[in-house]
Coordinates of C-alpha atoms in Angstrom, one line a residue:
Chain A
X1 CA -82.3 63.0 90.9
X2 CA -78.9 61.7 89.3
X3 CA -81.0 58.7 88.7
X4 CA -84.2 60.9 87.3
X5 CA -82.2 62.6 85.2
X6 CA -80.4 59.7 84.1
X7 CA -83.5 58.2 82.7
X8 CA -84.3 61.5 81.0
X9 CA -81.3 61.5 79.0
X10 CA -81.3 58.1 77.9
X11 CA -84.7 58.4 76.6
X12 CA -83.9 61.6 75.0
X13 CA -80.9 59.4 73.1
X14 CA -83.4 56.5 72.6
X15 CA -86.2 58.5 70.4
X16 CA -82.6 59.8 68.7
X17 CA -82.0 56.2 67.9
X18 CA -85.2 55.5 66.6
X19 CA -85.3 58.7 64.1
X20 CA -82.3 57.1 62.7
X21 CA -84.0 54.3 62.4
X22 CA -86.6 55.7 60.5
X23 CA -84.2 57.9 58.5
X24 CA -81.8 54.0 57.7
X25 CA -85.3 52.3 56.8
X26 CA -86.5 55.2 54.6
X27 CA -83.3 56.4 52.3
X28 CA -83.6 56.6 49.1
X29 CA -80.1 55.5 47.9
X30 CA -77.3 53.8 49.7
X31 CA -75.3 56.6 50.7
X32 CA -78.4 58.1 52.4
X33 CA -78.3 54.3 54.4
X34 CA -74.7 54.7 55.3
X35 CA -75.2 58.2 57.0
X36 CA -78.1 57.7 59.1
X37 CA -76.2 54.3 59.9
X38 CA -73.5 55.9 61.2
X39 CA -75.5 58.1 63.1
X40 CA -77.2 55.1 64.5
X41 CA -73.2 54.1 65.8
X42 CA -72.5 56.6 67.8
X43 CA -76.4 57.3 69.1
X44 CA -75.2 53.2 69.8
X45 CA -72.1 55.0 72.5
X46 CA -74.1 56.9 74.1
X47 CA -76.7 55.2 74.8
X48 CA -74.4 52.4 76.1
X49 CA -72.3 54.6 78.6
X50 CA -75.1 56.1 79.7
X51 CA -76.4 52.9 81.0
X52 CA -73.6 52.0 81.8
X53 CA -73.7 55.1 84.9
X54 CA -76.9 54.6 85.4
X55 CA -75.7 50.8 86.8
X56 CA -72.7 52.2 88.3
X57 CA -70.6 50.1 86.8
X58 CA -67.7 50.6 84.3
X59 CA -67.9 47.4 82.3
X60 CA -69.8 48.8 79.3
X61 CA -67.2 51.3 78.1
X62 CA -65.4 48.5 76.3
X63 CA -68.5 47.4 74.2
X64 CA -68.5 51.3 73.2
X65 CA -65.0 51.3 72.3
X66 CA -65.9 48.4 70.4
X67 CA -68.9 50.0 68.4
X68 CA -66.7 52.8 67.7
X69 CA -64.4 51.0 66.1
X70 CA -66.6 47.9 63.9
X71 CA -69.0 51.3 63.1
X72 CA -66.3 53.5 61.7
X73 CA -64.2 50.6 59.7
X74 CA -67.9 49.6 58.2
X75 CA -68.4 53.3 57.2
X76 CA -65.3 54.0 55.5
X77 CA -66.1 50.0 53.9
X78 CA -68.8 50.6 52.5
X79 CA -67.9 54.3 51.3
X80 CA -65.1 52.5 49.3
X81 CA -66.9 50.5 47.4
X82 CA -69.4 53.5 46.6
X83 CA -66.9 55.0 45.7
X84 CA -64.3 52.3 44.3
X85 CA -66.4 48.7 43.0
X86 CA -63.8 47.1 44.9
X87 CA -63.2 47.7 48.5
X88 CA -59.1 46.6 49.0
X89 CA -57.9 46.9 45.2
Chain B
X1 CA -71.0 62.0 96.3
X2 CA -71.1 66.0 97.1
X3 CA -74.3 67.0 95.6
X4 CA -72.6 69.3 93.9
X5 CA -70.8 66.4 91.1
X6 CA -74.5 65.3 91.0
X7 CA -76.1 68.1 89.5
X8 CA -72.5 69.2 86.9
X9 CA -72.8 64.8 85.7
X10 CA -76.9 64.9 85.5
X11 CA -76.4 68.8 83.8
X12 CA -73.2 67.5 81.6
X13 CA -75.3 63.9 80.7
X14 CA -78.7 66.5 79.9
X15 CA -76.8 68.6 77.4
X16 CA -75.4 65.9 75.4
X17 CA -78.2 63.9 75.2
X18 CA -79.9 67.5 73.5
X19 CA -77.9 67.3 71.5
X20 CA -77.9 64.5 70.1
X21 CA -81.3 64.1 69.8
X22 CA -81.0 67.4 67.7
X23 CA -78.5 66.2 65.8
X24 CA -81.6 63.4 65.2
X25 CA -84.2 65.8 64.4
X26 CA -81.7 67.6 62.1
X27 CA -80.8 64.1 60.5
X28 CA -84.8 63.4 59.6
X29 CA -86.0 67.2 59.0
X30 CA -83.0 68.4 56.3
X31 CA -83.8 67.8 52.5
X32 CA -80.8 67.2 50.7
X33 CA -78.2 63.8 51.3
X34 CA -75.3 67.0 51.8
X35 CA -77.0 69.0 54.3
X36 CA -77.4 66.2 55.8
X37 CA -73.5 65.6 56.9
X38 CA -74.6 68.5 59.3
X39 CA -76.5 67.0 62.3
X40 CA -74.3 63.7 63.1
X41 CA -71.2 65.7 63.3
X42 CA -72.8 67.5 66.1
X43 CA -73.7 64.1 67.7
X44 CA -70.5 62.6 67.6
X45 CA -68.3 65.6 69.3
X46 CA -70.2 67.8 71.3
X47 CA -73.0 65.5 72.5
X48 CA -71.1 62.2 72.9
X49 CA -68.0 64.6 74.3
X50 CA -69.6 65.8 77.0
X51 CA -71.7 62.3 78.1
X52 CA -67.9 61.0 78.2
X53 CA -67.2 64.4 80.2
X54 CA -70.4 63.4 82.2
X55 CA -69.0 59.6 83.1
X56 CA -65.2 60.4 83.5
X57 CA -66.5 63.0 86.5
X58 CA -69.0 59.9 88.1
X59 CA -66.4 57.5 87.9
X60 CA -63.4 59.1 89.7
X61 CA -66.3 60.1 92.4
X62 CA -68.0 56.6 93.1
X63 CA -64.4 54.7 92.2
X64 CA -61.8 56.9 93.5
X65 CA -59.3 56.7 90.1
X66 CA -59.1 58.2 87.6
X67 CA -60.5 56.8 85.0
X68 CA -59.4 57.1 81.3
X69 CA -62.0 54.7 79.1
X70 CA -63.9 57.5 77.8
X71 CA -60.7 59.7 77.1
X72 CA -59.9 57.0 74.6
X73 CA -63.5 56.8 73.0
X74 CA -63.4 61.0 73.2
X75 CA -60.6 60.9 70.7
X76 CA -61.4 57.9 68.8
X77 CA -64.6 60.1 67.6
X78 CA -62.5 62.9 67.1
X79 CA -60.2 61.5 64.9
X80 CA -62.7 59.5 62.8
X81 CA -65.9 61.5 62.3
X82 CA -64.4 64.1 60.2
X83 CA -63.1 60.9 57.6
X84 CA -65.8 59.2 57.9
X85 CA -68.3 63.0 57.1
X86 CA -65.5 63.3 54.4
X87 CA -65.3 59.9 52.7
X88 CA -70.0 60.2 52.5
X89 CA -69.1 63.9 50.6
X90 CA -67.0 62.1 48.7
X91 CA -69.2 58.6 47.8
X92 CA -72.8 61.1 47.8
X93 CA -70.4 63.2 44.6
X94 CA -69.9 60.5 42.8
X95 CA -73.1 58.7 42.8
X96 CA -74.6 62.4 42.4
X97 CA -77.6 62.6 45.0
X98 CA -79.9 64.9 44.0
X99 CA -80.0 68.1 45.4
X100 CA -83.1 70.1 46.8
X101 CA -84.0 72.9 44.9
X102 CA -82.9 75.1 48.1
X103 CA -79.0 74.0 48.1
X104 CA -76.7 76.0 47.4
X105 CA -72.8 75.4 45.8
X106 CA -72.0 73.0 43.2
X107 CA -68.3 72.4 43.8
X108 CA -68.5 69.8 40.7
X109 CA -69.4 72.7 38.2
X110 CA -66.5 75.1 38.6

């Protein structure tokens, strides 16, 4: 029962990833694309954790933590660039 | 693993995945840049939070020792999600994103 529920949850998060990817391709401005990329990072964290539960192993949490850190830093970097013209003064 | 723990883990994982899906549908369907800021915040707090709760229960029951990796990721996301939303809103206002006709509230005109 748990395997079936995890597969359904994986499918739902996969569809959410595809929708966010469509918004990345479609976005009219750079800020819209960065917003969709931020959502992509969060959804990929959820996907990796669910897959780790499906395979009964806990080594995938390191990858999820890395994606959270790097995703946040890249969102901040691109928005700082949009606001100022330079990332670090 | 006791059956009630399996049931609870399954319910929490499905709830988290449903929140993530609803947030992405909101990202696609909203007409404006500023209204699209709503959805991803729900995904990153409620969605990932409940998936992490499911994972915490699952691995605690599986290995017998409390696993705190998930709490770390959840705390990090709780701390950084408002910061990224705020910076995205600022970047949108700076670039003067076009507003859909139905969107109310224009703080830069006050």
